[in-house]
Coordinates of C-alpha atoms in Angstrom, one line a residue:
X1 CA -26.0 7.0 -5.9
X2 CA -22.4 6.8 -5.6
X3 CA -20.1 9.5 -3.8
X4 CA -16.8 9.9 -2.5
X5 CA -15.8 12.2 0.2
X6 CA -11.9 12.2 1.4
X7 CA -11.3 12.1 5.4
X8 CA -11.0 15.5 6.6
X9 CA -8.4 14.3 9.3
X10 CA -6.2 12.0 6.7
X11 CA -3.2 13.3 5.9
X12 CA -3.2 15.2 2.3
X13 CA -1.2 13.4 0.1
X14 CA 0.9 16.9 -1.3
X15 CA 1.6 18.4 1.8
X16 CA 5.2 19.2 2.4
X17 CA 5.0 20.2 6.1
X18 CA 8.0 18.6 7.0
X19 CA 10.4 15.4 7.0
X20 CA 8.3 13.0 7.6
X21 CA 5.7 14.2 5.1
X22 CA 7.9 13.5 2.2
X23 CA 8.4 16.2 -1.0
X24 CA 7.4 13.9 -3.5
X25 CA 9.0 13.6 -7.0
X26 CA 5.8 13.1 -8.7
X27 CA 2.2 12.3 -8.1
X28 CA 0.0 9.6 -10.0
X29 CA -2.3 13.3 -10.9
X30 CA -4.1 10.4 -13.0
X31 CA -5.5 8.7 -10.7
X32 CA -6.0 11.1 -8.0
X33 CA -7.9 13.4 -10.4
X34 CA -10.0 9.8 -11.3
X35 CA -10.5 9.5 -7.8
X36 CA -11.8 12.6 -7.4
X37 CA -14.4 12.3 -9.9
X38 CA -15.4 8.9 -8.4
X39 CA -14.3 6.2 -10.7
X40 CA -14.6 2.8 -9.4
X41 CA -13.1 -0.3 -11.0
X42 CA -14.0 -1.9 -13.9
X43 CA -15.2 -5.1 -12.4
X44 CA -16.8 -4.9 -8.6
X45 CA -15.1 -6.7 -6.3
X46 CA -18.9 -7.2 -5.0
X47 CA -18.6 -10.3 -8.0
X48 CA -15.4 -11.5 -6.9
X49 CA -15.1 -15.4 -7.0
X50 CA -14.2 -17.3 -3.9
X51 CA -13.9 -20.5 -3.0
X52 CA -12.5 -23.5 -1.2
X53 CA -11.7 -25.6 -4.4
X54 CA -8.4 -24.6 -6.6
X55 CA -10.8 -26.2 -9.7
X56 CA -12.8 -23.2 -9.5
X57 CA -9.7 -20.7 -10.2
X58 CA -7.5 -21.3 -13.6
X59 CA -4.2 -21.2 -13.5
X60 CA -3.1 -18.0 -13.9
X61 CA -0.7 -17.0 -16.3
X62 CA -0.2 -13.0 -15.6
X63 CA -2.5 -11.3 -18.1
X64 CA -5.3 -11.6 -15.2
X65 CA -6.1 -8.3 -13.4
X66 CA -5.9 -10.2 -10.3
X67 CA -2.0 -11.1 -11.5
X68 CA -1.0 -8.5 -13.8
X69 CA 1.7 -7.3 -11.5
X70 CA 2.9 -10.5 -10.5
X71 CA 5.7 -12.5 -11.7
X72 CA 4.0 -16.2 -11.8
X73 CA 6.8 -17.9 -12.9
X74 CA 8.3 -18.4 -9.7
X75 CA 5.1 -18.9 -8.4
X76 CA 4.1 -21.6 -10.6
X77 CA 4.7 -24.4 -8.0
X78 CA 2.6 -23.1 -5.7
X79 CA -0.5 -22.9 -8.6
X80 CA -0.4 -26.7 -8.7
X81 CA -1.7 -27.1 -12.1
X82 CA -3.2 -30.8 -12.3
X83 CA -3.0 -31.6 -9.0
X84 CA -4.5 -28.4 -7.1
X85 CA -2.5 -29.6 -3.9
X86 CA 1.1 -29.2 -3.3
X87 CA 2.9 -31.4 -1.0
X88 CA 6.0 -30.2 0.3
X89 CA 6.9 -30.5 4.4
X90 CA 9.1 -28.3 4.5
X91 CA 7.4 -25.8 7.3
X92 CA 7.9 -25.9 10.7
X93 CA 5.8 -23.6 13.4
X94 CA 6.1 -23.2 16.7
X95 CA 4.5 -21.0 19.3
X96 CA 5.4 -19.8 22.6
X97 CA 2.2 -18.1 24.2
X98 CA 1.4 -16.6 27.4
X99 CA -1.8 -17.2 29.9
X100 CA -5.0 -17.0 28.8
X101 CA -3.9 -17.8 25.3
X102 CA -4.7 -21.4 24.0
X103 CA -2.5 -23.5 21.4
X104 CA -3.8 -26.4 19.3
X105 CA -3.4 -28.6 16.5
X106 CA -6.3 -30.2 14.8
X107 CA -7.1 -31.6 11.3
X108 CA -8.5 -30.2 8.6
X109 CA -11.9 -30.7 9.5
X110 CA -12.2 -28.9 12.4
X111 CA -15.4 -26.9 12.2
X112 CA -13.2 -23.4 13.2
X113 CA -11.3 -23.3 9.9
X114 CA -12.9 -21.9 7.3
X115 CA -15.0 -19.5 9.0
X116 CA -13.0 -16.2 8.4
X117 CA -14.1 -16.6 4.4
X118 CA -13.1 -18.7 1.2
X119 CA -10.1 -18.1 -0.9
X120 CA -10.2 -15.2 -3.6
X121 CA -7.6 -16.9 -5.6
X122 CA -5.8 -19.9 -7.1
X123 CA -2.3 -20.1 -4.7
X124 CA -5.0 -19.1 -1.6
X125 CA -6.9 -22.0 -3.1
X126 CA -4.5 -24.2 -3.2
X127 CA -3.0 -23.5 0.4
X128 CA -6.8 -24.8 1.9
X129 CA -7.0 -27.8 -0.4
X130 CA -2.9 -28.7 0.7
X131 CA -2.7 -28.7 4.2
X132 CA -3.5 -31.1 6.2
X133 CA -3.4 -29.5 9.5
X134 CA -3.7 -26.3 10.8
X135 CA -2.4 -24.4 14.1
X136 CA -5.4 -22.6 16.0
X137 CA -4.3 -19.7 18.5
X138 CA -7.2 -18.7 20.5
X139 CA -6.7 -15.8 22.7
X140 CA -9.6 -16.5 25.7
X141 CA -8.8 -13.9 28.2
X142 CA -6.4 -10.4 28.0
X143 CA -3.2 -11.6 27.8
X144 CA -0.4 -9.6 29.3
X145 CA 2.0 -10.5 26.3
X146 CA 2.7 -10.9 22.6
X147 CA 1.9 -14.3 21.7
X148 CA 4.5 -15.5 18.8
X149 CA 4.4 -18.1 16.3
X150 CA 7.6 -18.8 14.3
X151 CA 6.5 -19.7 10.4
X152 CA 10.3 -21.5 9.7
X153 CA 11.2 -23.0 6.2
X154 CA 13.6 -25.5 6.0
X155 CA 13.9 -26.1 2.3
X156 CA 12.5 -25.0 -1.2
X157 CA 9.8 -27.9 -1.9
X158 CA 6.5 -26.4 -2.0
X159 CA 4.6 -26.6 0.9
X160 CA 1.3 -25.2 2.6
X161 CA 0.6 -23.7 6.0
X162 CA -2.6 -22.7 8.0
X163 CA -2.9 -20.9 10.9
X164 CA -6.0 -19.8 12.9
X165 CA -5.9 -16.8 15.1
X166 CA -9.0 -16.2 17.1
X167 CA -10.0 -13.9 19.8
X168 CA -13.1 -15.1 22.1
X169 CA -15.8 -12.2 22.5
X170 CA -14.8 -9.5 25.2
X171 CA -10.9 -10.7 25.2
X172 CA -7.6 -8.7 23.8
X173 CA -4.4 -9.8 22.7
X174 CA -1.1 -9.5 20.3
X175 CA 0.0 -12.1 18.3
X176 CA 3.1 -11.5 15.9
X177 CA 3.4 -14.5 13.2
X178 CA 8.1 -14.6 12.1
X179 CA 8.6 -16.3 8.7
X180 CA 11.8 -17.3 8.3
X181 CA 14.1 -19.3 6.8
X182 CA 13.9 -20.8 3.3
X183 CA 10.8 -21.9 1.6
X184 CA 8.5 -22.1 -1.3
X185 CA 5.5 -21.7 0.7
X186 CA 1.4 -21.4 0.3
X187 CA 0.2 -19.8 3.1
X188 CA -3.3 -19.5 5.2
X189 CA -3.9 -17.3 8.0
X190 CA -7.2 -16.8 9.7
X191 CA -7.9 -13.8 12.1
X192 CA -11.6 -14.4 13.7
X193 CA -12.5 -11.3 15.7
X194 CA -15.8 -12.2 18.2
X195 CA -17.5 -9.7 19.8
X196 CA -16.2 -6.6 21.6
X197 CA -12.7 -8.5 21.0
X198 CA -9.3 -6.9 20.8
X199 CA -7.1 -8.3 18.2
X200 CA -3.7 -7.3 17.1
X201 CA -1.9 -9.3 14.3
X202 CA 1.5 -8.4 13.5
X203 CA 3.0 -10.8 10.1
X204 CA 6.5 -10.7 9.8
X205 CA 8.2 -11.4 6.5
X206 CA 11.8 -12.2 7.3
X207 CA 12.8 -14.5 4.6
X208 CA 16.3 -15.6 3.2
X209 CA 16.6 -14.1 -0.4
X210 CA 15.6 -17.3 -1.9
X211 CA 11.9 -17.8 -1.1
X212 CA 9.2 -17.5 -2.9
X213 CA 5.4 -17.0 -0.4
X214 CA 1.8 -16.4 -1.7
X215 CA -0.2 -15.4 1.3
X216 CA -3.6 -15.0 1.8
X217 CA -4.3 -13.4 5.5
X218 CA -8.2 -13.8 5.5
X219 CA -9.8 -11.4 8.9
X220 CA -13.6 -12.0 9.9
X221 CA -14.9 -8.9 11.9
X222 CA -17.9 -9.4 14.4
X223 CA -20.3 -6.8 16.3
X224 CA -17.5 -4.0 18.1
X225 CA -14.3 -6.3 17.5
X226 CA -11.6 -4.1 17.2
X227 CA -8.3 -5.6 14.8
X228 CA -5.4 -3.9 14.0
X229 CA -3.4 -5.9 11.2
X230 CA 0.2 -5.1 10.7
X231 CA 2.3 -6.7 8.2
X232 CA 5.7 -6.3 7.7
X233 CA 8.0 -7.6 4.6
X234 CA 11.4 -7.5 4.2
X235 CA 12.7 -10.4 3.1
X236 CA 12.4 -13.5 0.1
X237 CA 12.7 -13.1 -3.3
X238 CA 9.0 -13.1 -4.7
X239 CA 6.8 -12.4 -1.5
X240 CA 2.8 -11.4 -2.1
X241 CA 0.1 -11.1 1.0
X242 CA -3.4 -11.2 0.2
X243 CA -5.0 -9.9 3.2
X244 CA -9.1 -10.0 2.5
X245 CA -11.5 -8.6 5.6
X246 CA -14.7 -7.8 6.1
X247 CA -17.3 -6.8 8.7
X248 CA -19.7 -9.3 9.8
X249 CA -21.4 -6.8 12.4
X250 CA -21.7 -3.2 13.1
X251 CA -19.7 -1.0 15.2
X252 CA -16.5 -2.6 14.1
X253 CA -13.1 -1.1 13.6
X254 CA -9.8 -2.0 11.6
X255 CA -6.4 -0.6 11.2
X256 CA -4.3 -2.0 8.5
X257 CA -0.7 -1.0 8.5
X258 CA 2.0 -2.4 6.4
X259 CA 5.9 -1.3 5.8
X260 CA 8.0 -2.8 3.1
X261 CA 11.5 -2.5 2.1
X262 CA 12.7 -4.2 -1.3
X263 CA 16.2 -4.6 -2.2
X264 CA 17.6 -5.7 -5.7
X265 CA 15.8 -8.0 -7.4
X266 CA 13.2 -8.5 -4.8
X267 CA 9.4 -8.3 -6.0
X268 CA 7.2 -7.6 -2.8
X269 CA 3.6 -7.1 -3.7
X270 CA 0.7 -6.5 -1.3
X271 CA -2.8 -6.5 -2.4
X272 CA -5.9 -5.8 0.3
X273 CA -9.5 -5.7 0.3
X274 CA -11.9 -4.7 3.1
X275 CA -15.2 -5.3 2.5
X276 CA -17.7 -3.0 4.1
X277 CA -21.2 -5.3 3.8
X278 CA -22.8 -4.1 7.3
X279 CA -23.6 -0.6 8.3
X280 CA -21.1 1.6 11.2
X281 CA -18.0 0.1 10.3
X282 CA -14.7 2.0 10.6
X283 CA -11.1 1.2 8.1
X284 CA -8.2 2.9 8.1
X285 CA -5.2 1.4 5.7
X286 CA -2.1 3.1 5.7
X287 CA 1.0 1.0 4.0
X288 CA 4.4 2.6 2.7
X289 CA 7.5 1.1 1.4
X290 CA 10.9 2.2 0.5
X291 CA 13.2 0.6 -2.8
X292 CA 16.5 0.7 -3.6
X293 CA 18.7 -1.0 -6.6
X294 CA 17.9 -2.2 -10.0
X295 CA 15.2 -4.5 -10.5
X296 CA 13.4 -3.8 -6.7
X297 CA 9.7 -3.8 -7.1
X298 CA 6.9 -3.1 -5.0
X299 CA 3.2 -3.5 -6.1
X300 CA 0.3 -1.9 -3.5
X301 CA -3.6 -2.7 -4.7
X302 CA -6.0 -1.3 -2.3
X303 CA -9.6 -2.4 -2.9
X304 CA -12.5 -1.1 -0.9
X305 CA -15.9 -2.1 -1.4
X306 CA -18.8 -0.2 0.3
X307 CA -22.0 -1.9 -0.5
X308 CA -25.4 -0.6 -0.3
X309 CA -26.4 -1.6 3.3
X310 CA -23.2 -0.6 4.5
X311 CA -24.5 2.8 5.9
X312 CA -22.4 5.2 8.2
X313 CA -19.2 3.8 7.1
X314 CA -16.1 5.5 7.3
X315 CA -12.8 4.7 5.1
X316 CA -9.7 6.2 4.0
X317 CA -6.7 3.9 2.6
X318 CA -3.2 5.4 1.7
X319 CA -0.3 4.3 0.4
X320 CA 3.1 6.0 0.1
X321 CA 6.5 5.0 -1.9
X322 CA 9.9 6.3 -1.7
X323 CA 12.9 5.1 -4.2
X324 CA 16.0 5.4 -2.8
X325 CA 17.7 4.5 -6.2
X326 CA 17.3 4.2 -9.9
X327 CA 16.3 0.9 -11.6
X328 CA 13.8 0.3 -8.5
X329 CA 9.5 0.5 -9.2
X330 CA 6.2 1.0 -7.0
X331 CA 3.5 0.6 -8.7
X332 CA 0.2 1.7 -6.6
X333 CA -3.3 1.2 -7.2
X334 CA -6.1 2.6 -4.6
X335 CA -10.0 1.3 -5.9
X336 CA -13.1 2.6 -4.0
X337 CA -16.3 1.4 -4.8
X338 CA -19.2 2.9 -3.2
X339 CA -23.1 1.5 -3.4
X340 CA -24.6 3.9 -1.0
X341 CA -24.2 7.9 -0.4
X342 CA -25.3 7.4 3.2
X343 CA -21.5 7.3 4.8
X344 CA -19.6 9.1 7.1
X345 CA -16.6 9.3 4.7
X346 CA -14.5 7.4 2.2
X347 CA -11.2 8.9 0.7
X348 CA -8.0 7.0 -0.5
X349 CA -4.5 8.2 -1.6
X350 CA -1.3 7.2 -3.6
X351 CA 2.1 8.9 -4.2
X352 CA 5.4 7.9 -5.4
X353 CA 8.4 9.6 -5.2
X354 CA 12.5 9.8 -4.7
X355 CA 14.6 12.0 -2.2
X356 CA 13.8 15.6 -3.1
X357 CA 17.2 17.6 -3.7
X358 CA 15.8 20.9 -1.9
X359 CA 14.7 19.4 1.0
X360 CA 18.4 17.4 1.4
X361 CA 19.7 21.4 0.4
X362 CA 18.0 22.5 3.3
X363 CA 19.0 20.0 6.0
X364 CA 22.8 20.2 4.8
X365 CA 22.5 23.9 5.0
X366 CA 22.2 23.5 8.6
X367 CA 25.2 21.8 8.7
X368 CA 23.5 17.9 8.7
X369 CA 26.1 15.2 6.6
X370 CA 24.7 14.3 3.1
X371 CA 24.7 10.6 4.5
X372 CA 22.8 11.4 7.6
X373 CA 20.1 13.8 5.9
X374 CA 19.2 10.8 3.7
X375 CA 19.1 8.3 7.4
X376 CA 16.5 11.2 8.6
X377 CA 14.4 11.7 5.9
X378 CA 14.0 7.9 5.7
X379 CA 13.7 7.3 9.1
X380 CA 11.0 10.2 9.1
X381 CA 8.8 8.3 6.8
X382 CA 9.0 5.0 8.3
X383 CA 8.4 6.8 12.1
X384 CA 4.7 7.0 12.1
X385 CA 4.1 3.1 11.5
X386 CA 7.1 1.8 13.4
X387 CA 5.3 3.7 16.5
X388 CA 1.7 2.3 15.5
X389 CA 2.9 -1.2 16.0
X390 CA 2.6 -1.2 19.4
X391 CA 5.6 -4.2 20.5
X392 CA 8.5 -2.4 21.7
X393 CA 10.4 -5.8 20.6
X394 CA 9.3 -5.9 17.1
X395 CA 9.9 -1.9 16.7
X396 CA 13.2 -2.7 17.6
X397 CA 14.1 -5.4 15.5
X398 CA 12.4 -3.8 12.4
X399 CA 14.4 0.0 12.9
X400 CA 17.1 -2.4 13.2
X401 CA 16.8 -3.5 9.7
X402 CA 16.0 -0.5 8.0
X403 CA 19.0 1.1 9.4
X404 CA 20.7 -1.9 8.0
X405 CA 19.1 -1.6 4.5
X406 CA 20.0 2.2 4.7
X407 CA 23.8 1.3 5.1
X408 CA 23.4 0.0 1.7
X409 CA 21.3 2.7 0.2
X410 CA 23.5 5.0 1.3
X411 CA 27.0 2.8 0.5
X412 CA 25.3 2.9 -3.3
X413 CA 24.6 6.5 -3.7
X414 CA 27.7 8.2 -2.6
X415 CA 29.7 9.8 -5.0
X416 CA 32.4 10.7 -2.8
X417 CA 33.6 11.9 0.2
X418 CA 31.4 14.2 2.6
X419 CA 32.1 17.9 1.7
X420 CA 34.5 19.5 4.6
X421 CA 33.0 23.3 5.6

């Protein structure tokens, strides 16, 4: 039997109740009305290939479901074709953690790696089989502070990267991974979650224009582990995270939270999948992103997979877009596949849309600048995951930012002077 229920206390996707939830321009009424009727992909991601050997995945070319939204091109070092390894050094990381927090390097063969899951793709593939070490965090106690590990690139040959973040049973931590800098870069991270842990990941995409980064974040759940899994892109030129989890015992939780602000020219794609394959498991996935200038593109893919002994689950993923200009796209695309009817709840949502001229009507009526209506209404729909983040730092740097990339927005779209009263 297969069912679908939406969340009665997730947000519904057409409300206009105030700023923050948006007016939207237009609603994917496609597939929301699919949704509604229960329509699951074509192919189950319960068949999905992994594996540790880039052999096993062909090289794709862009007419693959799994790429169809991708630009490969630029990608194409990081495939490896012939070789399945690239070889680039240009990656440096370094980490600055506090007690209770332990920081190694080992080799590829350490017995830890690995265990969060196998690759789901050819680049993810090809970041396993290419590096040669890997840098383990392991949070062994609650630590007091953010852990942070600096990802830096340093030039444009492609390279590979592997971190390990793991959190020993009963402990709680925050680690925030900073990519930046210059690269062409193939990317592994691992989150192990043991037992009653705590875990919070925060990934920070803060490229220069010119990198291209295939990431695959891969997040291993255990009985009562609590992770909450932020990622945040802003910067590079081609930039797509992978992040795959699933639940390894019951009674665990995950929050997934991503913001994403593309610019001109800049293709920032983010495709998840949580995988529900023990019973009493709770997700919640809420990503949004803003675009602005010709050629910006975001892609959001949201698979969920339920499977049949996965009873008393409870799900809802969302995902929001607002275009600041013309010439920008989102394109959006929630999948939830459900073996058993025996579930708490699953619902999922998508909705793309520009700055509504009645709402900007109403706030200017009440004497609120053209310019700074558009600052609010954009700062409105950023405010709920900038406050979920939970490091005052990071929050910081990232309204920063946006207030930055706003500057621009706004410099773009004015067609004159501010009206005088």
């Amino acid at each position: 039997m297969t069912t679908q229920t939406q969340d009665p206390a997730a947000p519904d996707p057409t409300a206009l109740r105030d700023v923050v939830a948006l007016p939207l321009d237009h609603q994917q009424a496609t597939l929301d009305q699919a949704h509604r009727h229960g329509v699951v992909p074509e192919a189950s991601r319960a068949e999905r290939r992994t594996s540790f050997d880039p052999a096993d995945f062909p090289v794709p070319t862009g007419r693959e479901e799994e790429w169809r939204f991708t630009p490969t091109a630029p990608l194409a070092p990081l495939f490896a074709d012939g070789t399945g390894r690239v070889e680039g050094h240009d990656i440096t990381v370094a980490v600055v953690a506090p007690p209770g927090v332990d920081v190694e390097r080992v080799g590829h063969d350490d017995p830890r790696l690995g265990t969060a899951g196998a690759p789901g793709d050819r680049a993810a593939a090809v970041a396993w089989a290419s590096a040669d070490e890997a840098t383990v965090v392991t949070v062994k106690a609650s630590a007091a502070s953010a852990t942070t590990v600096t990802v830096r690139g340093t030039g444009t040959a492609p390279s590979a990267a592997h971190l390990l973040v793991r959190a020993a049973p009963g402990a709680s931590g925050t680690v925030v991974v900073d990519h930046t800098g210059t690269a062409t870069l193939a990317e592994t991270v691992e989150i192990v979650a043991e037992p009653g842990s705590h875990l919070t990941v925060v990934s920070l995409q803060t490229w220069d224009e010119a990198t291209v980064h295939a990431a695959n974040h891969r997040i291993a759940l255990a009985d009562d582990a609590v992770v909450k899994h932020v990622v945040v892109t802003l910067g590079g030129s081609v930039v797509r995270v992978a992040p795959d989890a699933r639940f390894t015992g019951p009674g665990g939780g995950l929050t997934m939270l991503g913001l994403y602000y593309a610019d001109t020219g800049q293709h920032l794609e983010h495709r998840l999948f949580v995988d529900h394959a023990v019973p009493q498991c709770r997700s919640r996935v809420t990503y949004k992103g803003a675009l602005q200038g010709e050629g910006a593109h975001s892609v959001w893919v949201g698979d969920v997979l339920i499977r049949a002994a996965a009873e008393g689950t409870d799900t809802y993923e969302q995902n929001r877009n607002l275009l600041l200009t013309d010439g920008a796209r989102a394109d959006s695309v929630p999948n939830l596949e459900i073996e058993t009817g025996l579930i708490e709840g699953a619902g999922h949502a998508s909705a793309t849309g520009r700055f509504d001229d009645e709402q900007l009507f109403y706030l200017r009526s009440r004497g609120i600048p053209e310019t700074e209506a558009r600052r609010l209404v954009v700062r409105g729909f950023f405010a709920e995951l900038l406050a979920e983040i939970g490091v005052p730092e990071v929050e910081a740097r990232l309204l920063a930012h946006i207030e930055a990339e706003l500057a621009t927005s706004l410099g773009r779209s004015a067609t004159g002077p501010e009206p005088t009263s």
